[in-house]
Short mmCIF file of C-alpha atoms and ligand atoms in Angstrom, two decimals:
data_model
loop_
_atom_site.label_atom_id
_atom_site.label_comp_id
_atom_site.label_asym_id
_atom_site.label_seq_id
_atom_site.Cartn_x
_atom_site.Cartn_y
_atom_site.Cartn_z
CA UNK A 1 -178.36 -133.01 22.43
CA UNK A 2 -175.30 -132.22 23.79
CA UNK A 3 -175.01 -128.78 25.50
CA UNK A 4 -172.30 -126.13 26.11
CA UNK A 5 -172.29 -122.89 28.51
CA UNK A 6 -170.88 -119.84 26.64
CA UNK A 7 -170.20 -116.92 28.77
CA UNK A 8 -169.24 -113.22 27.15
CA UNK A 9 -167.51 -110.57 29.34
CA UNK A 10 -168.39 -106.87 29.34
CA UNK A 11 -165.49 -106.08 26.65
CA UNK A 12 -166.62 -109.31 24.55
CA UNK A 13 -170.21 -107.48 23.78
CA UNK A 14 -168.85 -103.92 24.09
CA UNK A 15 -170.45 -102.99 20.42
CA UNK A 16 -172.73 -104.36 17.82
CA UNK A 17 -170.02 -105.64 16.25
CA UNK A 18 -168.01 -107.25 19.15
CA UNK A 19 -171.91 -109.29 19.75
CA UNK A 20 -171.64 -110.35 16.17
CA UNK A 21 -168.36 -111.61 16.82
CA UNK A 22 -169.38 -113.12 20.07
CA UNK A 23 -172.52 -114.76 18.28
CA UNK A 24 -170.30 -115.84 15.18
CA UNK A 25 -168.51 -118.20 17.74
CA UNK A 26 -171.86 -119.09 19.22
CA UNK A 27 -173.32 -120.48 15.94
CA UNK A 28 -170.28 -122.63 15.23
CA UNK A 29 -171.05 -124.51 18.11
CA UNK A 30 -174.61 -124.76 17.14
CA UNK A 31 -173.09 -125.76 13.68
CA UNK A 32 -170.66 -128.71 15.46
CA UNK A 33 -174.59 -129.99 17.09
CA UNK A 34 -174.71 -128.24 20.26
CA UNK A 35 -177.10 -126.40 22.28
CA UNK A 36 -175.89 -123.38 23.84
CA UNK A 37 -176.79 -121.46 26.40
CA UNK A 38 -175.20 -117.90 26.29
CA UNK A 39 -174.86 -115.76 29.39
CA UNK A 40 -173.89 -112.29 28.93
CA UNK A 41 -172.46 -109.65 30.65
CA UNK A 42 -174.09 -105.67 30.12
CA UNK A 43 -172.07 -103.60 27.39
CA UNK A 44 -168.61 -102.65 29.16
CA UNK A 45 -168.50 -99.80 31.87
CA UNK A 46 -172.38 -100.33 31.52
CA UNK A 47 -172.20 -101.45 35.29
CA UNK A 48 -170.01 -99.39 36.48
CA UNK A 49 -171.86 -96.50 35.10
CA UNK A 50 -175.29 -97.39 36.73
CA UNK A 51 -173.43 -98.07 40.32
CA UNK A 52 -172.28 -94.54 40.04
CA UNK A 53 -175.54 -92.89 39.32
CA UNK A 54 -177.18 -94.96 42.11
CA UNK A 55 -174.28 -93.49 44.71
CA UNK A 56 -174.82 -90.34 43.45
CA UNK A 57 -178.16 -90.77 43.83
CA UNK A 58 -177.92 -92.14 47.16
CA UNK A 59 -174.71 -92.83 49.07
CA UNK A 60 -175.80 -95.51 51.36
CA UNK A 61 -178.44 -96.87 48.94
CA UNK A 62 -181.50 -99.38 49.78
CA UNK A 63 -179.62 -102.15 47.90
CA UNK A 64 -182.97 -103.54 46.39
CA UNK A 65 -182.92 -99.98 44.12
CA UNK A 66 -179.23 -100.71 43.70
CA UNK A 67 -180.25 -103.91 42.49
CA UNK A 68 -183.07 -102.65 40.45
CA UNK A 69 -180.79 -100.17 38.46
CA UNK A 70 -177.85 -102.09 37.81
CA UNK A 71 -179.15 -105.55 37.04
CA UNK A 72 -180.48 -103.31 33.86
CA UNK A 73 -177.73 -103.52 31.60
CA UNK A 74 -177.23 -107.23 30.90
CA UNK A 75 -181.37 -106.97 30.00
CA UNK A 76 -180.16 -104.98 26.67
CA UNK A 77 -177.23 -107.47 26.05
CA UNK A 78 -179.36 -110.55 26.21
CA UNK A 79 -182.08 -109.07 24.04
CA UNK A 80 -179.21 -107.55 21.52
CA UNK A 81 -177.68 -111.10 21.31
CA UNK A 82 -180.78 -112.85 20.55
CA UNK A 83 -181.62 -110.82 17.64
CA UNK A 84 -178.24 -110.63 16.31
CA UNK A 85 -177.94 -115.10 16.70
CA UNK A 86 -181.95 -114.65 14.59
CA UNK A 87 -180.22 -112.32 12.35
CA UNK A 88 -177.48 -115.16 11.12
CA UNK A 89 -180.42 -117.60 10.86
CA UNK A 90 -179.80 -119.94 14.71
CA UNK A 91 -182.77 -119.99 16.36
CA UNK A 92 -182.41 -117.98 19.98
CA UNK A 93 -184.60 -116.66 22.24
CA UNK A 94 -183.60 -114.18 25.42
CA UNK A 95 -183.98 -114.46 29.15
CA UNK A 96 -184.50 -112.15 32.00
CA UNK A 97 -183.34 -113.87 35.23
CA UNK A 98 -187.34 -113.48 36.61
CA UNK A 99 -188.01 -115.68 33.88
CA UNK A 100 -186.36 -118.74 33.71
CA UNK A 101 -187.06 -117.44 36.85
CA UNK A 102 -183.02 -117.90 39.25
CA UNK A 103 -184.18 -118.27 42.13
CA UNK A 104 -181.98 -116.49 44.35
CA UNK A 105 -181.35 -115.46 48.54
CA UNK A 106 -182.62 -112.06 49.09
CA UNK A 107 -179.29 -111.04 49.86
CA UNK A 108 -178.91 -107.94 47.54
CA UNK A 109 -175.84 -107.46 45.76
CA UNK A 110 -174.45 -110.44 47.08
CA UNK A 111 -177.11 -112.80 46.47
CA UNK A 112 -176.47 -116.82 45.90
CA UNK A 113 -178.36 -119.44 44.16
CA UNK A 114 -181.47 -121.43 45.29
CA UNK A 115 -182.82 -123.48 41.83
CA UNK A 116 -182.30 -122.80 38.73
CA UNK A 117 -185.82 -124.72 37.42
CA UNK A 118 -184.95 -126.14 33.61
CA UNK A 119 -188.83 -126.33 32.34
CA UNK A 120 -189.16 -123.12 30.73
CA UNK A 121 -185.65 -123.65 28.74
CA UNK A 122 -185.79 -127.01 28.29
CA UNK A 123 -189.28 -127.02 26.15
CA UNK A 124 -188.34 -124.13 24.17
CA UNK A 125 -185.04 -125.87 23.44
CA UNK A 126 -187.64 -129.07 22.49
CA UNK A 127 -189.62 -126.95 19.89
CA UNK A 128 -186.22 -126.41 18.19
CA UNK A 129 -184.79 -123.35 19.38
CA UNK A 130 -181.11 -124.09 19.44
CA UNK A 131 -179.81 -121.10 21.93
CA UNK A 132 -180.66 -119.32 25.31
CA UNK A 133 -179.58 -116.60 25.98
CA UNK A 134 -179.42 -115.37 29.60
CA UNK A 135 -179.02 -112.17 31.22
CA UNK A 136 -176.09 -112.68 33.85
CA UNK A 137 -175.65 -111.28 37.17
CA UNK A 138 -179.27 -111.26 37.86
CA UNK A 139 -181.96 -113.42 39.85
CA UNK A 140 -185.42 -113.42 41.99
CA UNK A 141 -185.48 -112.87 45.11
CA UNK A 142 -188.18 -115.06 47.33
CA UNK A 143 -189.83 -112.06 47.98
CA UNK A 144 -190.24 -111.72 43.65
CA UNK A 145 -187.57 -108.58 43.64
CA UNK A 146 -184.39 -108.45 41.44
CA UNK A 147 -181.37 -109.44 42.98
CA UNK A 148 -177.59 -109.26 41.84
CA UNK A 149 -174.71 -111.67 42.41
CA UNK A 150 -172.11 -109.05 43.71
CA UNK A 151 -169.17 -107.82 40.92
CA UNK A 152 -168.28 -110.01 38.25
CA UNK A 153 -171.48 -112.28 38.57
CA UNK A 154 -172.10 -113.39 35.48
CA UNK A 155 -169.50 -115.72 35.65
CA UNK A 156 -171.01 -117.55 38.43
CA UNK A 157 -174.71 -117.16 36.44
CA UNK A 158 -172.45 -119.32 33.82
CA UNK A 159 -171.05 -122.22 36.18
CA UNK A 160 -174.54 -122.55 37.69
CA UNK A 161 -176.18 -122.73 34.41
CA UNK A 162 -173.45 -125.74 33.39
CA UNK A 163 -174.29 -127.36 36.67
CA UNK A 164 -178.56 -127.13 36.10
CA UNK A 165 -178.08 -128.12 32.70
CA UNK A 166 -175.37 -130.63 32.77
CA UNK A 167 -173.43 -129.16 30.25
CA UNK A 168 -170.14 -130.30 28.49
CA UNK A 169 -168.11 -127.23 29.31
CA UNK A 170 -168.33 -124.18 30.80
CA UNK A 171 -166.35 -121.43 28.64
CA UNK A 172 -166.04 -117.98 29.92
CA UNK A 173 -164.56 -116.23 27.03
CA UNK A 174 -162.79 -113.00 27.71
CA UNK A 175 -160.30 -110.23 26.91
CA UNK A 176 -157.51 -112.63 27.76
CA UNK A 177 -156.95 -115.86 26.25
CA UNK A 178 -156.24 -117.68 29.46
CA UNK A 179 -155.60 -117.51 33.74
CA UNK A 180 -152.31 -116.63 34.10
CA UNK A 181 -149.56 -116.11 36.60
CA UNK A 182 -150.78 -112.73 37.35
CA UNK A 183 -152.40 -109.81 35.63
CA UNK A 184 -151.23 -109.54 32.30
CA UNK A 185 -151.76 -106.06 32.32
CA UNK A 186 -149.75 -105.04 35.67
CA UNK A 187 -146.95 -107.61 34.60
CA UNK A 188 -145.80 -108.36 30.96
CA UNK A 189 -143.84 -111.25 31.92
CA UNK A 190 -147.07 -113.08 33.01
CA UNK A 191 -147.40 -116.30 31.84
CA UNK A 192 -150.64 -118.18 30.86
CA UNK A 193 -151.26 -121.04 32.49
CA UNK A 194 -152.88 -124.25 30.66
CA UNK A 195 -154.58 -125.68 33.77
CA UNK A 196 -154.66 -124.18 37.07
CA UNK A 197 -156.57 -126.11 40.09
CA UNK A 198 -159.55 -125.00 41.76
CA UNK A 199 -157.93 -124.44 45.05
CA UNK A 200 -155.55 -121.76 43.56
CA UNK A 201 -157.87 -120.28 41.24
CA UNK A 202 -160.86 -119.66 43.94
CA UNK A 203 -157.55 -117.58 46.28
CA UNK A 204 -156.55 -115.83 43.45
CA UNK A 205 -159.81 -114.53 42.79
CA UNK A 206 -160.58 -114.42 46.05
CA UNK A 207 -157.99 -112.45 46.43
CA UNK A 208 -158.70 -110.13 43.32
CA UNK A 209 -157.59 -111.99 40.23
CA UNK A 210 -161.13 -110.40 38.57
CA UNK A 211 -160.84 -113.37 35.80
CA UNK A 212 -162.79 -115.51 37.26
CA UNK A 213 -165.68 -114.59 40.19
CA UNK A 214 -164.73 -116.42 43.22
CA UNK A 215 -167.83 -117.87 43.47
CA UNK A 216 -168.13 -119.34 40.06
CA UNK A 217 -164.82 -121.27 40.80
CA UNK A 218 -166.35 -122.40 44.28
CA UNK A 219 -169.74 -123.44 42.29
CA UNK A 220 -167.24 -125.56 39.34
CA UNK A 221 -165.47 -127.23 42.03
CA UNK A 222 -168.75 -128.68 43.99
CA UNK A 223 -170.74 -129.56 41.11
CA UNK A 224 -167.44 -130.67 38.91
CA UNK A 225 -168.62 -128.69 36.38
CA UNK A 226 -165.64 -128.48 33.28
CA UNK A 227 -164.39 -124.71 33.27
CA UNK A 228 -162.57 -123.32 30.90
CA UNK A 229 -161.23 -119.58 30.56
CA UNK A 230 -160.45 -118.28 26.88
CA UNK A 231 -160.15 -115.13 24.35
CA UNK A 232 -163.54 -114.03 22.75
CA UNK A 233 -161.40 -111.96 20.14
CA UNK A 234 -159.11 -114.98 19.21
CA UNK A 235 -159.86 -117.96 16.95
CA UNK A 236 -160.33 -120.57 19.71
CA UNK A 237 -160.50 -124.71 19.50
CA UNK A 238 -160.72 -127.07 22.02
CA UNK A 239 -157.15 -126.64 23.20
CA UNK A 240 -157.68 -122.91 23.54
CA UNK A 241 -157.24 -121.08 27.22
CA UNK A 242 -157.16 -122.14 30.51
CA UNK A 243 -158.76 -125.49 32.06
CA UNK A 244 -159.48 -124.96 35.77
CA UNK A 245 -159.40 -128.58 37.15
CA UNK A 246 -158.82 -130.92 40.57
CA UNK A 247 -155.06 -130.68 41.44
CA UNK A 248 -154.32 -134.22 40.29
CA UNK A 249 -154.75 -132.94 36.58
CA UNK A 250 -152.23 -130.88 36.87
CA UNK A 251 -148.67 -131.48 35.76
CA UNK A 252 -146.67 -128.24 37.14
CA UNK A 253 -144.95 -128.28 40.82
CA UNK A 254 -144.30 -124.41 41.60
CA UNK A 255 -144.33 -123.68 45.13
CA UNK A 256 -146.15 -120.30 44.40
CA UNK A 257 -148.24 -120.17 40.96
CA UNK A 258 -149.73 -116.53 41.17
CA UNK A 259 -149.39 -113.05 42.43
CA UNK A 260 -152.91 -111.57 42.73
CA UNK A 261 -153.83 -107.38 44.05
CA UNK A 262 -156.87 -105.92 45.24
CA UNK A 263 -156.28 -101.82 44.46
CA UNK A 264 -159.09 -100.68 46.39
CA UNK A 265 -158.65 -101.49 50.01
CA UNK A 266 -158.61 -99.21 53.30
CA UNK A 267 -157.06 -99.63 56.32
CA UNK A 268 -158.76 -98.69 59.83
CA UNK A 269 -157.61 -98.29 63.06
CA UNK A 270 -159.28 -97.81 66.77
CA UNK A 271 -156.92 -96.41 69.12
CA UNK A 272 -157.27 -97.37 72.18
CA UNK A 273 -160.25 -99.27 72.74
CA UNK A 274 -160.83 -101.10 76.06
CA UNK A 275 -159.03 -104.24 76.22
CA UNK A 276 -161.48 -106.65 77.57
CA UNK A 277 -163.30 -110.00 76.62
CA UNK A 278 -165.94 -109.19 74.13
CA UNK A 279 -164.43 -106.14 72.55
CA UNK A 280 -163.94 -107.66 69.18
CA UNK A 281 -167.25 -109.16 68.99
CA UNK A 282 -168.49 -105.35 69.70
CA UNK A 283 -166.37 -103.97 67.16
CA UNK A 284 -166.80 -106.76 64.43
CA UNK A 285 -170.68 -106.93 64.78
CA UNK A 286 -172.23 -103.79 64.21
CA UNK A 287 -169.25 -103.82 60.61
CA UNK A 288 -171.05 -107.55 60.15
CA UNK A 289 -174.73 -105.77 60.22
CA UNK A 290 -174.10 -102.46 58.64
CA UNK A 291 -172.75 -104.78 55.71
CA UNK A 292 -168.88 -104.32 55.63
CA UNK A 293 -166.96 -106.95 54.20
CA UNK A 294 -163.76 -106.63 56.89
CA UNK A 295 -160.65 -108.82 55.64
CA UNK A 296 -157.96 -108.42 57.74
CA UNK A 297 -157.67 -107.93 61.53
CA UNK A 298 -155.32 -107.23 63.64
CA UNK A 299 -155.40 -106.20 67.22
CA UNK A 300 -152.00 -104.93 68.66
CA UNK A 301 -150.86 -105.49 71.98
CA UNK A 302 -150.66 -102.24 74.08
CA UNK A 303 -148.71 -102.10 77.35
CA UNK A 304 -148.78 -98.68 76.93
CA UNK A 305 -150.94 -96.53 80.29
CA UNK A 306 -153.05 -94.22 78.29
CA UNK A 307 -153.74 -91.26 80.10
CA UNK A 308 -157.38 -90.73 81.00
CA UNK A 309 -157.68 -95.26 80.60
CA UNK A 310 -157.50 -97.38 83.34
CA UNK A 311 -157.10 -100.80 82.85
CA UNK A 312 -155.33 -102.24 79.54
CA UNK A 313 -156.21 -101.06 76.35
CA UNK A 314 -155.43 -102.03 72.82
CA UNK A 315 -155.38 -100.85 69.06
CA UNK A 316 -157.55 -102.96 66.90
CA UNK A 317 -156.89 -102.56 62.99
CA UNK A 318 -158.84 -104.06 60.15
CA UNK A 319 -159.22 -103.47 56.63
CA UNK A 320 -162.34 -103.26 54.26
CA UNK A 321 -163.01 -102.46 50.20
CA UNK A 322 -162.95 -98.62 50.19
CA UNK A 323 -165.97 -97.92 48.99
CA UNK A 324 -167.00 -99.14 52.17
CA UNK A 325 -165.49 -96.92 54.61
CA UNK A 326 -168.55 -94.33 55.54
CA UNK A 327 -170.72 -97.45 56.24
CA UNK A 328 -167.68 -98.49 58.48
CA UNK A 329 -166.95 -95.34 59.76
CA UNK A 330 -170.76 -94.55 60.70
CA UNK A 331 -171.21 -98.00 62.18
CA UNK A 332 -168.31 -97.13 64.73
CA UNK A 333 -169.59 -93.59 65.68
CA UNK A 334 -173.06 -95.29 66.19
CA UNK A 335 -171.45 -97.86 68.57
CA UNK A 336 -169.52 -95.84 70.38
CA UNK A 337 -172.49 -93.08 70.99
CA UNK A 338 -174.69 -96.04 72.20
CA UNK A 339 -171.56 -97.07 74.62
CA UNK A 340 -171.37 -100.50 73.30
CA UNK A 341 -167.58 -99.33 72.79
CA UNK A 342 -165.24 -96.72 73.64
CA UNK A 343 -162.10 -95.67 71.66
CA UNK A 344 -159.86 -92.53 71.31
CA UNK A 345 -159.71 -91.83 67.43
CA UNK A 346 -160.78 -93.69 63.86
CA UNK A 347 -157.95 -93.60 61.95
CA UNK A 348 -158.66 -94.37 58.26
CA UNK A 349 -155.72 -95.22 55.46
CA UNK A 350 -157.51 -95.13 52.30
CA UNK A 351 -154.53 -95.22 49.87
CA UNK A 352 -153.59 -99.23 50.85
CA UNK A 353 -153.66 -102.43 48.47
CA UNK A 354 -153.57 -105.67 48.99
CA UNK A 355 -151.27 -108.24 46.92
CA UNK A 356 -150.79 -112.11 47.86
CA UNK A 357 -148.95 -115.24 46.73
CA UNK A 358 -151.02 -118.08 46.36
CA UNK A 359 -149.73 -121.92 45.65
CA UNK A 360 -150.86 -125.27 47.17
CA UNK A 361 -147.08 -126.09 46.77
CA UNK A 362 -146.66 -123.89 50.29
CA UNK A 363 -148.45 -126.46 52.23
CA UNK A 364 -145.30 -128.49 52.42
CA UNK A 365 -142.32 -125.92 51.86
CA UNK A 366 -141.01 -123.02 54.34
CA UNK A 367 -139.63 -120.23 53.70
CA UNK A 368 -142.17 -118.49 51.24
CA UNK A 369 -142.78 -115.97 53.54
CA UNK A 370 -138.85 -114.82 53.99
CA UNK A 371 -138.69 -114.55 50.02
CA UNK A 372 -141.66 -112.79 49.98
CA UNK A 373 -140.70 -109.84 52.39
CA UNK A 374 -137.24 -110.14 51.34
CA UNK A 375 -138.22 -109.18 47.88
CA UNK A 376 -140.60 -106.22 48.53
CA UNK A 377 -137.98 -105.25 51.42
CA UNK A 378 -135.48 -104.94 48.47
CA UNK A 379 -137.88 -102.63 46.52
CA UNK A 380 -137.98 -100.71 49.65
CA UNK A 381 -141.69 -101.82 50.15
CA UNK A 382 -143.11 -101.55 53.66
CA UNK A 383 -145.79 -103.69 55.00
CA UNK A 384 -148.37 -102.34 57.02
CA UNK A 385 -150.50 -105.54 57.79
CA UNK A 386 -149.71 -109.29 57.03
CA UNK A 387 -152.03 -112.50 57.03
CA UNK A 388 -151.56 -115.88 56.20
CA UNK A 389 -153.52 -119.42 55.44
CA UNK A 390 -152.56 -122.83 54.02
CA UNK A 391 -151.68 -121.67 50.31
CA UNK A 392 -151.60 -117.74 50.48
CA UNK A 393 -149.87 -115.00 52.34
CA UNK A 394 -150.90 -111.75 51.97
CA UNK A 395 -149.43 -108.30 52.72
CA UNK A 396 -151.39 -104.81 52.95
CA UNK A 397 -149.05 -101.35 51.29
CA UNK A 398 -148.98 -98.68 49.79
CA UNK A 399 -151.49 -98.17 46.68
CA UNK A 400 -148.29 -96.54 44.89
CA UNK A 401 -145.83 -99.43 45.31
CA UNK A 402 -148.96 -101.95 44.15
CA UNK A 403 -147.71 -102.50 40.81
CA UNK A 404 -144.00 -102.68 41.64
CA UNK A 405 -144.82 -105.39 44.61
CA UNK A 406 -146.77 -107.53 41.54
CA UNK A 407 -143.59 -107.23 39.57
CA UNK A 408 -141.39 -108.27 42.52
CA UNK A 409 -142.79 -110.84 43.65
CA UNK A 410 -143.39 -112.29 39.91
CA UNK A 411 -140.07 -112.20 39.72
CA UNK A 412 -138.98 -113.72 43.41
CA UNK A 413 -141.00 -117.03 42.68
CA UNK A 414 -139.63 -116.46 39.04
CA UNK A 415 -143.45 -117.73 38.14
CA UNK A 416 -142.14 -117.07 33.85
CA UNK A 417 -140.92 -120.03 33.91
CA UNK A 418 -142.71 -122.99 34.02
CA UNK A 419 -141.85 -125.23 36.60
P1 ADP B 501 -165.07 -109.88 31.70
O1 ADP B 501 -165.61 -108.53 31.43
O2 ADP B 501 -164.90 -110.72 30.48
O3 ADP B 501 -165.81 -110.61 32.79
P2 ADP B 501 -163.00 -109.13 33.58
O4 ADP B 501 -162.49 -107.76 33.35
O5 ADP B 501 -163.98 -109.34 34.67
O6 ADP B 501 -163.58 -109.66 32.20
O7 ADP B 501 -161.80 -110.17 33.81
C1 ADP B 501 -160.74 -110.22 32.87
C2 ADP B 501 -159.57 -109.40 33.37
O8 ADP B 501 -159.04 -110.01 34.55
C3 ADP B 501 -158.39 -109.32 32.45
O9 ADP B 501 -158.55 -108.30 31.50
C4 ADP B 501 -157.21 -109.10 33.39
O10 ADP B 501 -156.82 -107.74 33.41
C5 ADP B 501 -157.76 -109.46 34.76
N1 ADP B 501 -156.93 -110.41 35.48
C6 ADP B 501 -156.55 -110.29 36.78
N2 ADP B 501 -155.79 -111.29 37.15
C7 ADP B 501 -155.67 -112.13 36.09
C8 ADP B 501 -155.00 -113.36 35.88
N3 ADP B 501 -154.28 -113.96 36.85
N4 ADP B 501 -155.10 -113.94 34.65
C9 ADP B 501 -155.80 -113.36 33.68
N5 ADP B 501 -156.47 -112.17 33.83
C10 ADP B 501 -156.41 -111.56 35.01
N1 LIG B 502 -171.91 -106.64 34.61
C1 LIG B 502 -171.61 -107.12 35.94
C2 LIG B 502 -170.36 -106.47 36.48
O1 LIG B 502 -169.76 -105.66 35.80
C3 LIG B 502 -171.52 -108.61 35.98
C4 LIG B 502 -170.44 -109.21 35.13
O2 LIG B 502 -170.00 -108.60 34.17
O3 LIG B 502 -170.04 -110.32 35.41
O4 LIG B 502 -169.99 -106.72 37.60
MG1 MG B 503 -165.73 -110.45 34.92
#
């Protein structure tokens, strides 16, 4: 039998009735002679609900009891979707991730694949059950505890179900009917896209685009599994959405072909810390074991004679998700009160976001940077930090101006038009 991955966000099983539609599009594949293998995603703010209780619970939570608590709500989903496929007469059956069992890392909330073993599916699907459906986000740890895949993981559940099962497709249906140019909710000229490649799509969610999971686009592009992004409240065929594909598929030549944000970042600064080979490595590695996920780094040149220093000192900067800033900030007064490092003040800028231009088109054109600062410079826009690779740049402001920087630069590349 052939088989297809079907993947429903959080607002695509919000309600009974959104399932029903959700399972109405899963039986008319079952109808056209597929298997399917649903993955779901808990009820919509479901998650978000049980991270807050665990922080207010516990603000720097054991992350296996984080994991235990908020793995919960895609368990309810899976078992809601199953009776609701039996209720229109298609034979389905549910799945915790212990069972099938994922195999996972013990890496809590950021966990990654090990094996995905086929058995237990595979022979129900023999006796003539026609759909699985999986709880997403979720796996085993080796040490037999529940694990989660980080934010917006049952995407990646979805590619690396495709891949196991050598699927057809991979379809993550959504509340938009495609990947476009940027958020179609900061910008309204945003323009869907019909195929975007792999390399742009895993920076722009790497970078924030929330579409897609980074990791689920890093997963498609290994295993070549066929990924395809579309609406689960539209009537969709096989031309519907977004195809996320190798760059030679793809016909348009735009030098930049999205403008992704991150909202939530912070910006942190050590003034004056000792200027001296191995400082980094003592700032960077308690962050690295007390679990912060640092992005950007700078480390400014100082010149300056500090009063009370001798010898050169130095401001380092870096920036981190915001929710992560006590872990940060306690990992730094523990280092310095052991006298692995020394530093004046912790500055912290919690009110910063991050937006980027991504396009494999700037591997072989200049100037993208120029236009880029020239355009928030116009909005008058200041940038606080700046980083670049091959096919992104990105610049750290204001939270306020995060919106109007989308808009700007949407409008510098002039991405609504297709090129
Ligand atoms: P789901 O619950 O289905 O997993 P998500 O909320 O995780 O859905 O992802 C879909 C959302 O991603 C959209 O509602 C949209 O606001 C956001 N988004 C961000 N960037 C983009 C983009 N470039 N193209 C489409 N959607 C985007
Ligand atoms: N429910 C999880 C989350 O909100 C996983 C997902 O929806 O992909 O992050
Ligand atoms: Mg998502």
């Amino acid at each position: 039998m052939p088989l297809l991955v079907m993947k429903f966000g959080g607002t695509s099983v919000a309600d009974l009735d959104r399932i029903k539609n959700a399972a109405a599009k899963v039986r008319r594949e079952v109808e056209r002679g597929y298997d399917v293998i649903v993955i779901v995603s808990a009820m919509s703010g479901k998650t978000n609900e049980l991270v807050g209780w665990v922080e207010e619970t516990s603000p720097l939570y054991d992350a296996r009891e984080y994991d235990a608590v908020v793995s919960s709500g895609e368990n309810v989903t899976a078992g809601l979707m199953a009776l609701t496929l039996q209720e229109m007469d298609v034979p389905a059956r549910s799945w915790q991730g212990w069972q099938v069992p994922i195999n996972t890392t013990s890496a809590h909330a950021a966990a990654r694949f090990v094996d995905i073993p086929r058995a237990n599916i595979d022979q129900k699907f023999a006796e003539g059950m026609k759909v699985a459906v999986v709880a997403g986000f979720q796996g085993l740890s080796p040490e037999g505890r529940i694990t989660t895949l980080g934010r917006g993981g049952s995407d990646t559940t979805a590619v690396a179900f495709a891949a196991a099962f050598e699927a057809e497709r991979c379809d993550i249906y959504t509340d938009v009917d495609g990947v476009y140019t940027t958020d179609p909710r900061i910008s309204a000229k945003a323009r869907k896209l019909d195929r975007i490649a792999f390399e742009e799509m895993l920076e722009l969610a790497s970078l924030g685009a929330k579409v897609l999971q980074t990791r689920s686009v890093e997963l498609a592009m290994r295993y070549k599994v066929k990924l395809r992004v579309l609406s689960s409240f539209e009537d969709t065929d096989e031309n519907s959405g977004t195809i996320v594909c190798d760059e030679e598929d793809i016909m348009e030549s735009k030098v930049v072909s999205g403008v992704a944000y991150s909202r939530d970042e912070a910006k942190m600064t050590l003034v004056t810390v000792e200027d001296r080979p191995g400082i980094a490595a003592a700032i960077f590695g308690p962050l690295a074991e007390a679990g912060v996920n640092v992005d950007m780094i700078v480390q400014n040149i100082s010149e300056r004679d500090y009063e009370g220093h001798t010898g050169a000192v130095t401001d380092m900067t870096f920036s981190c998700p915001v929710n992560q800033v006590a872990r940060a900030r306690k990992a730094m007064e523990e280092a310095r009160a052991s006298g692995a490092i020394a530093y004046d003040d912790l500055v912290e800028d919690t009110d910063v976001a991050k937006v980027s231009v991504v396009g494999i088109g700037m591997r072989s054109h200049a100037g993208v940077a120029a236009r880029m600062f020239q355009a928030l410079a116009a909005d008058g826009i200041n940038i606080k930090v700046i980083t670049t690779s091959e096919i992104k740049i990105s610049v750290l402001i204001d939270r306020k101006y995060m919106e109007l920087a989308v808009q700007a630069l949407h409008d510098a590349f002039e991405l609504e038009k297709a090129g």
